[in-house]
Coordinates of C-alpha atoms (C1' of nucleotides) in Angstrom, one line a residue:
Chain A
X1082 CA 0.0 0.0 0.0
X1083 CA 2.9 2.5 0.9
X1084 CA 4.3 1.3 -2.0
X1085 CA 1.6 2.2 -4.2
X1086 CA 1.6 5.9 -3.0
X1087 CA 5.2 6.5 -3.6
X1088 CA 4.8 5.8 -6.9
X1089 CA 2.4 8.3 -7.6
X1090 CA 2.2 12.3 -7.2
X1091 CA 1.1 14.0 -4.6
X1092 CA 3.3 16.8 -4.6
X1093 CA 0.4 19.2 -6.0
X1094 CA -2.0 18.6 -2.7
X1095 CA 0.7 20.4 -0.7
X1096 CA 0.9 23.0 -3.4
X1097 CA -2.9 23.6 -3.3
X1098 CA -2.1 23.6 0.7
X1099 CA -0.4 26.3 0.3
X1100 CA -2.5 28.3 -1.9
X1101 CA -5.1 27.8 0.0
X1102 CA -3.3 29.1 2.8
X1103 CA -2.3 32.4 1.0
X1104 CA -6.2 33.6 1.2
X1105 CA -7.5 31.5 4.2
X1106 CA -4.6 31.6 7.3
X1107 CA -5.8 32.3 10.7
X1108 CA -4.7 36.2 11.7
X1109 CA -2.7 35.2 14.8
X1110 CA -0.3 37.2 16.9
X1111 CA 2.8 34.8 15.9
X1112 CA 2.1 34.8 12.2
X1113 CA 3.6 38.4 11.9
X1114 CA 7.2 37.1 12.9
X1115 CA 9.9 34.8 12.3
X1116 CA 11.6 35.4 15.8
X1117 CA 12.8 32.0 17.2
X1118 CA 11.8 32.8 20.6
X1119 CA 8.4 33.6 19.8
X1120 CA 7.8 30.9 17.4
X1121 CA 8.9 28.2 19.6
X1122 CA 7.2 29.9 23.2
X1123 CA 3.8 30.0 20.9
X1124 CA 5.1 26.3 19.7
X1125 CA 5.2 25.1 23.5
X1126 CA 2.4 27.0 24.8
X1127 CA -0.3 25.4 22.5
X1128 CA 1.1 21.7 22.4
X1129 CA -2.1 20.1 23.2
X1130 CA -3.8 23.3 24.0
X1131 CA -6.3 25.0 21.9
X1132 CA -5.1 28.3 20.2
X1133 CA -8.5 30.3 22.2
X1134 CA -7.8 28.8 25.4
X1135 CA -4.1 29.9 24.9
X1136 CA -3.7 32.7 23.4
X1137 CA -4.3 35.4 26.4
X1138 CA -1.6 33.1 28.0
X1139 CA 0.9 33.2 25.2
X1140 CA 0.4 37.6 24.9
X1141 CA 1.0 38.1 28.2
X1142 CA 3.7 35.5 28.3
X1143 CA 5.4 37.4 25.3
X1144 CA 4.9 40.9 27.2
X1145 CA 6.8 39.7 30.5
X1146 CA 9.3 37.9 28.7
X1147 CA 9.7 39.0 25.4
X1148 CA 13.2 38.1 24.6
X1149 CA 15.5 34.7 25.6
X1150 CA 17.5 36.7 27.6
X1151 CA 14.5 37.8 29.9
X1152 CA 13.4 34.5 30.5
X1153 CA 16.2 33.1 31.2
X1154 CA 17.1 35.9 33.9
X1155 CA 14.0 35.4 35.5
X1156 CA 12.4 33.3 38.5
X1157 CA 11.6 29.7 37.9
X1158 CA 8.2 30.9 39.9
X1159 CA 7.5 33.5 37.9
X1160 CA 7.4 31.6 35.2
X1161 CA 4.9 29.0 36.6
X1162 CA 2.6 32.2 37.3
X1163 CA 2.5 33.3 33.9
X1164 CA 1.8 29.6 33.4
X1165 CA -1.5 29.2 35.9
X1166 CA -4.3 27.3 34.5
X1167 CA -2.7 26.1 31.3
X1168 CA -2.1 22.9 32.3
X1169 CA 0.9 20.6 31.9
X1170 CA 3.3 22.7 33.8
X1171 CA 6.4 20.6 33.2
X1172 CA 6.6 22.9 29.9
X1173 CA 6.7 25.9 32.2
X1174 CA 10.1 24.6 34.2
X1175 CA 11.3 23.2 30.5
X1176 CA 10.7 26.5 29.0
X1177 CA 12.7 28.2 31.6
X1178 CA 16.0 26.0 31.4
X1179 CA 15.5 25.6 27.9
X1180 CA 16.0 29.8 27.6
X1181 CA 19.5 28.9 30.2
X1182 CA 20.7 26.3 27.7
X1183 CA 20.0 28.8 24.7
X1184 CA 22.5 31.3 27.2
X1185 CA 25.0 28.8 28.0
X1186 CA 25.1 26.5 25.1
X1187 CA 24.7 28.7 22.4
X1188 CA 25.8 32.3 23.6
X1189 CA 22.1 33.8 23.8
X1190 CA 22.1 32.8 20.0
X1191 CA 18.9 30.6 19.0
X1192 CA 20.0 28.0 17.6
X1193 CA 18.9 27.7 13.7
X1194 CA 19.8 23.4 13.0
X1195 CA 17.1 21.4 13.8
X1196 CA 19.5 18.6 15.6
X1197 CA 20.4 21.6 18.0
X1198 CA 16.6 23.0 18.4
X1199 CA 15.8 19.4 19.7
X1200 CA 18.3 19.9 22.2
X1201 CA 16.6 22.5 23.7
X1202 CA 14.4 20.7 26.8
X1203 CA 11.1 20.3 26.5
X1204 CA 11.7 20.2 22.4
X1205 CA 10.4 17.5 20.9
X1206 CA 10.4 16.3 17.2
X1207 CA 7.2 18.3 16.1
X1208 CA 8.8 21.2 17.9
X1209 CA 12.1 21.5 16.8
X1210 CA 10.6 21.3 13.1
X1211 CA 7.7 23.5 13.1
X1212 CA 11.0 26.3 14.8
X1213 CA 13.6 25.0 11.5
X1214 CA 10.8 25.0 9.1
X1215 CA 8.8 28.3 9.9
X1216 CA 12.1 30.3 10.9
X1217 CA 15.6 29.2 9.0
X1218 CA 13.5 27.3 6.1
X1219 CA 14.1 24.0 7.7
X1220 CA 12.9 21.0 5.6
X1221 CA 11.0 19.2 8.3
X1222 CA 7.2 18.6 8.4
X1223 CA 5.9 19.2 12.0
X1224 CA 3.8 16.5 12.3
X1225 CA 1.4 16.5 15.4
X1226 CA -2.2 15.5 15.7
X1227 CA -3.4 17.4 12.4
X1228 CA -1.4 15.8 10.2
X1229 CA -2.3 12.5 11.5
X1230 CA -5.5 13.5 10.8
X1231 CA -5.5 15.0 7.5
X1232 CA -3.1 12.6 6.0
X1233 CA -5.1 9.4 7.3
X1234 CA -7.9 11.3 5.5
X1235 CA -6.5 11.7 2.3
X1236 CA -4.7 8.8 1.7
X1237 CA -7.7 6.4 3.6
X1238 CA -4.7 5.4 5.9
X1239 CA -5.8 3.0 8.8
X1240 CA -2.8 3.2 10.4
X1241 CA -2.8 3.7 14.0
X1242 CA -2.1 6.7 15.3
X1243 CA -2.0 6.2 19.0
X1244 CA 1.2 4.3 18.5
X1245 CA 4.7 5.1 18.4
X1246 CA 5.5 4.2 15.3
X1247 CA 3.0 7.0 14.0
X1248 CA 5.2 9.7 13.8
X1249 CA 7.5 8.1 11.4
X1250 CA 4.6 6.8 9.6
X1251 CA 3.0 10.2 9.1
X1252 CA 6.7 12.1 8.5
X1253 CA 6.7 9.6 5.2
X1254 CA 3.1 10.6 4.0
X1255 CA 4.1 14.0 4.8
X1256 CA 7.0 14.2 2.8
X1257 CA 4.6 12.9 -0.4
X1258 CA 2.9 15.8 -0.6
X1259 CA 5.6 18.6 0.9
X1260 CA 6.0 21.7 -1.0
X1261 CA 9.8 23.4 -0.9
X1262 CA 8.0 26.4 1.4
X1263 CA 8.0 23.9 4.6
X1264 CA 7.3 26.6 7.0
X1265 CA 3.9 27.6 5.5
X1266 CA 3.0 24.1 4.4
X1267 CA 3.6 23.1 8.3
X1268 CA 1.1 26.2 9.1
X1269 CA -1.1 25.3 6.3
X1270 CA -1.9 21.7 7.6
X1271 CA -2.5 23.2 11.1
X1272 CA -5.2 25.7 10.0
X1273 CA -7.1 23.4 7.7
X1274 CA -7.1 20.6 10.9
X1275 CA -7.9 23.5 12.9
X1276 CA -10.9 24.9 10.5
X1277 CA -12.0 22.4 8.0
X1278 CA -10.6 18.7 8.4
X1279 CA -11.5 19.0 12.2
X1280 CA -12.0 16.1 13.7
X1281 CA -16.0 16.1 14.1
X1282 CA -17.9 17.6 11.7
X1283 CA -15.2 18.3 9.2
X1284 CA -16.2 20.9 6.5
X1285 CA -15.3 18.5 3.5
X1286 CA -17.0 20.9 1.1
X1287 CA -15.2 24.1 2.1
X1288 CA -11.4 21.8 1.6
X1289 CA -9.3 22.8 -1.3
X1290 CA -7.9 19.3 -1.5
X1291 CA -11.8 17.3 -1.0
X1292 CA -10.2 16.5 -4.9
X1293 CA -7.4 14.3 -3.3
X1294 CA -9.2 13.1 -0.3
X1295 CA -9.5 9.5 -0.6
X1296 CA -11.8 8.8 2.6
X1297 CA -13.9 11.8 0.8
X1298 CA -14.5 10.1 -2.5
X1299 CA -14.9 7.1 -0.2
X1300 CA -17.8 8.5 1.9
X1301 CA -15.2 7.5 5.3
X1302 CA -14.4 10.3 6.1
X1303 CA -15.5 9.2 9.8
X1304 CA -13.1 6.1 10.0
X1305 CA -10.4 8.1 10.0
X1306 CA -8.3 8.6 11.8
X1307 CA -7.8 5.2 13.2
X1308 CA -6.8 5.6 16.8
X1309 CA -7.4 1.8 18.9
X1310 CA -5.6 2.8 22.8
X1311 CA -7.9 5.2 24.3
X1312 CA -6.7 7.0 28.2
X1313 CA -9.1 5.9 31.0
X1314 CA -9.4 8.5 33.8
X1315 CA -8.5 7.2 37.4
X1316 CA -10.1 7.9 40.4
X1317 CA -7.9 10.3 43.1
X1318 CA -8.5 11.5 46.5
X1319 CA -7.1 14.3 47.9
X1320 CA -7.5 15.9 51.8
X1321 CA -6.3 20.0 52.0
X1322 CA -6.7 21.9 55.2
X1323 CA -6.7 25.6 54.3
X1324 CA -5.6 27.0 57.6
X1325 CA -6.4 30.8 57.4
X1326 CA -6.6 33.4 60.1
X1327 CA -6.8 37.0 59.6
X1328 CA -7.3 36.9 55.9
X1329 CA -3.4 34.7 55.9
X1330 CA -3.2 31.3 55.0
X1331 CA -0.9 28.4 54.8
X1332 CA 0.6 26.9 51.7
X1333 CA 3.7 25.1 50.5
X1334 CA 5.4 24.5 46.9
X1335 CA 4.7 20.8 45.6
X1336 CA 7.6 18.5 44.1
X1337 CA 7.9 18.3 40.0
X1338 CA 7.1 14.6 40.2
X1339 CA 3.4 14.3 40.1
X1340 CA 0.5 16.7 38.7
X1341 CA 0.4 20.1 39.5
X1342 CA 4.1 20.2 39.4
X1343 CA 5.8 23.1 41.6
X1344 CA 2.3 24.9 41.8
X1345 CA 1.2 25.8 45.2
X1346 CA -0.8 23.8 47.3
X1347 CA -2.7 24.1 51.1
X1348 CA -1.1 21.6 54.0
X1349 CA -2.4 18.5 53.6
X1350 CA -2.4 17.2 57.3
X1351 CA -2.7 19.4 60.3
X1352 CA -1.4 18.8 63.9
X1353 CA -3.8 17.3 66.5
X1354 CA -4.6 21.2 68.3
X1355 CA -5.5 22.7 65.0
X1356 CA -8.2 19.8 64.6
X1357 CA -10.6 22.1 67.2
X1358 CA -10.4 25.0 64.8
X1359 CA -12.0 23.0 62.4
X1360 CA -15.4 24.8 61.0
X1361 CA -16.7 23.0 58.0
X1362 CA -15.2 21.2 54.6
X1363 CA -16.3 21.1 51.5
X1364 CA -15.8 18.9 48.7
X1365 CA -14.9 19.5 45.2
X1366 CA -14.6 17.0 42.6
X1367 CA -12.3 17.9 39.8
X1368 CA -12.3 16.1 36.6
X1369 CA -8.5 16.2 34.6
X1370 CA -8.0 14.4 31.4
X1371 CA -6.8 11.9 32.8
X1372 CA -7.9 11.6 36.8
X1373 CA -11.1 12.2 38.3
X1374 CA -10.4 13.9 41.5
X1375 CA -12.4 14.6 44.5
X1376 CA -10.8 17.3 46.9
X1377 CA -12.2 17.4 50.2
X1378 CA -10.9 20.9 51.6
X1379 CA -11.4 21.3 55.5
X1380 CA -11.4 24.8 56.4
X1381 CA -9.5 25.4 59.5
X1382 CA -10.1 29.4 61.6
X1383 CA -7.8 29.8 63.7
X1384 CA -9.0 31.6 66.4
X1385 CA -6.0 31.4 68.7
X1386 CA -3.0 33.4 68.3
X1387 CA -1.0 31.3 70.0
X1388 CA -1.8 28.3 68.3
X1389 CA -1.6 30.0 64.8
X1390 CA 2.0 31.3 65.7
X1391 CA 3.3 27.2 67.1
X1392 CA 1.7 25.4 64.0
X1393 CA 3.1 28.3 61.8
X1394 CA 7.1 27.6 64.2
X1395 CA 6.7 24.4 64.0
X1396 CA 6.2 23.7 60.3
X1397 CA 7.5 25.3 57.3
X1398 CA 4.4 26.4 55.6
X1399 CA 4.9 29.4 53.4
X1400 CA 2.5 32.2 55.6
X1401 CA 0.5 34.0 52.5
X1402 CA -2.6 36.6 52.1
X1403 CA -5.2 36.8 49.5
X1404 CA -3.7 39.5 48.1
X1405 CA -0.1 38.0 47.6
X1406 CA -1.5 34.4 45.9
X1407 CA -2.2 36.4 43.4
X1408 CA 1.6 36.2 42.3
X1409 CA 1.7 32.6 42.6
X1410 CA 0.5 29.5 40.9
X1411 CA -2.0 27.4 42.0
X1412 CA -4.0 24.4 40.4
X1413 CA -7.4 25.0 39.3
X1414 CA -9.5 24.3 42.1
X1415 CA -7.4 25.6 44.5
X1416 CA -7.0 28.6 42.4
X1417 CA -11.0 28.9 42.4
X1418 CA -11.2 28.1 46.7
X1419 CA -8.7 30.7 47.2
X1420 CA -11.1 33.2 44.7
X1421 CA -14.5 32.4 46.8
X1422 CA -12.7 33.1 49.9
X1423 CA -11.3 36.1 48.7
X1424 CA -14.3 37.1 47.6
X1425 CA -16.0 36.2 50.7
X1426 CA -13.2 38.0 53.1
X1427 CA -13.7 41.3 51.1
X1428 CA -17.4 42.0 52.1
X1429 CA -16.3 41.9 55.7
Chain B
dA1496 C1' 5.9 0.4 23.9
dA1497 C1' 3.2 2.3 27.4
dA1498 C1' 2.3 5.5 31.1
dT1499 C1' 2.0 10.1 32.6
dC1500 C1' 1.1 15.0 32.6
dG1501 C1' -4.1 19.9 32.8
dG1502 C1' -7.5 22.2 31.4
dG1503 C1' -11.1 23.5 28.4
dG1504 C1' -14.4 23.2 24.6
dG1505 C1' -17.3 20.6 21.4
dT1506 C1' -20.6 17.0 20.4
Chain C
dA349 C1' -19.7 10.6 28.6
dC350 C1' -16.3 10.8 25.3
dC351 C1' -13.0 13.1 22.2
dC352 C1' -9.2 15.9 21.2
dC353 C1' -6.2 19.8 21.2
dA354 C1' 0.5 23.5 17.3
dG355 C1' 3.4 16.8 22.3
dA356 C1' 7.3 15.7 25.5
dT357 C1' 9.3 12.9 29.0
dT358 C1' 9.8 9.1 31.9
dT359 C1' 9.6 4.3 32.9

DNA sequence: AAATCGGGGGT
DNA sequence: ACCCCAGATTT
């Protein structure tokens, strides 16, 4: 079957891509440049993140840090906060050493070779092309969940895509129908996933390649892609004790091996005299991609200045007000506890 | 090769 | 409920 398609030409698909993509490309804030840095924060910010629910988060990203330099002079912490509610913070800790390697390793230069760009933490194969390709004409298609898509679309490809051996797959279909401009043939396959071969619903009649689609002419359109290992959710319990007195609360910073990694978080145990101070709890059930939490949240007055002043000496809870979380990062339904308290505290 | 890591929007 | 999104890293 491969063997069949090599043999033939596809090369004018990508070339309709591209025309296509002359009149029809989404007017985003990153399409006006060719700065590395920007390309590849952008590139990072909306891996598996849709462009409205990140694009506030990559302007003001861009606005605190707008060069390599800045980034890489800056807080670790900071970072995370420019981060909060994006999700998969290990790219907010990647994107921050990655910006110290571009210092160290390649004299604040950003480096233009693919091979080096994948050097860069947090860079993966789909990143370091869509940098080469859209910035130093690099020749590499950045294959990521569109292409998958489209390509097992127009070529009726059953070809699983939840396993590893897709990428390489895909990366040979790609190159079948791969125009010389790269960069805008990369950007070109992410608007028409994005706008017309989306996965539900796809617009087959608006496409400029519905010519070429095989699963079109097919009527299949819906049995592709093919994807057979699907994520279950698991189930996960979690106890805080948001120990507050005077409009101050208790929270410490949580390790980088787990969710919510390095975000903020309230104790989650409390000695045996705070136990009194006890008023009510609440619980909040959380649903993540790929755990279904439930959050029980006891909230713990203090009433006792002396007992708020031994827990506080005798733990090393960071002591912190409504006011100042503000400047740090806190998972999502901590982030919305803290926000009903605040707003709660505010009308006394 | 499989598991893990968030949050949000669409159907 | 389920799917998937400009994927990368760890095991």
């Amino acid at each position: 079957m491969k063997k069949n398609k090599k043999t033939s030409d596809f090369l004018h698909i990508g070339t309709k891509l591209l025309k296509w993509y002359d009149t029809h490309a989404r007017d985003l804030p990153f399409r006006n440049t060719k700065d590395p840095y920007k390309i590849w924060i952008c590139e990072i910010v909306f891996q598996q993140t849709r462009i409205a629910q990140g694009l506030n988060h990559y302007n003001n990203f861009i606005k605190r840090f707008p060069d390599v330099k800045t980034l890489a002079e800056s807080q670790e912490d900071e970072v995370l906060l420019y981060w909060k509610g994006l999700g998969y913070y290990s790219r907010a800790i990647n994107i921050h050493k990655a910006a110290q390697q571009i210092i160290n390793d390649y004299n604040g230069v950003f480096p233009s070779e693919y091979d080096e760009i994948l050097k860069l933490k947090g860079v993966g194969k789909y990143t370091a092309a869509a940098v080469s390709s859209i910035c130093f004409n690099g020749k590499m298609p950045a294959v990521d969940g569109n292409f998958y898509r489209v390509l097992s679309r127009v070529f009726a490809d059953d070809f699983d895509v939840s396993g590893s051996r897709a990428f390489t797959y895909f990366s040979e279909l790609a190159h079948l129908i791969m125009p010389e401009n790269v960069g805008d043939f990369n950007q070109a396959m992410m608007d028409l996933g994005s706008e017309i071969c989306k996965p539900r619903n796809p617009i087959c009649g608006d496409c400029p390649i519905n010519d070429d689609c095989l699963a079109f002419s097919l009527h299949k359109i819906s049995e592709f892609p093919v994807k057979t290992k699907k994520v279950k959710a698991t189930d996960l319990e979690l106890k805080y004790y948001f120990v507050h007195r005077n409009g101050q609360f208790l929270i410490q910073q949580r390790k980088d091996d787990f969710i919510w990694k390095k975000l903020f978080e309230f104790p989650l145990e409390i000695s045996g005299e705070l136990v009194t101070f006890i008023r009510s709890s609440k619980t909040v059930n959380h649903k993540l991609t790929h755990k279904n939490l439930s959050i029980e949240i006891f909230n713990v007055e203090v009433d006792s200045e002396e007992v708020w002043k031994n827990f506080i000496a005798e733990n090393d809870y960071i002591i912190t007000s409504v006011e100042s979380s503000h400047e740090k990062s806190f998972p999502k339904p901590l982030e919305n506890y803290i926000r009903n308290y605040e707003t709660a505290y505010s009308i006394l």
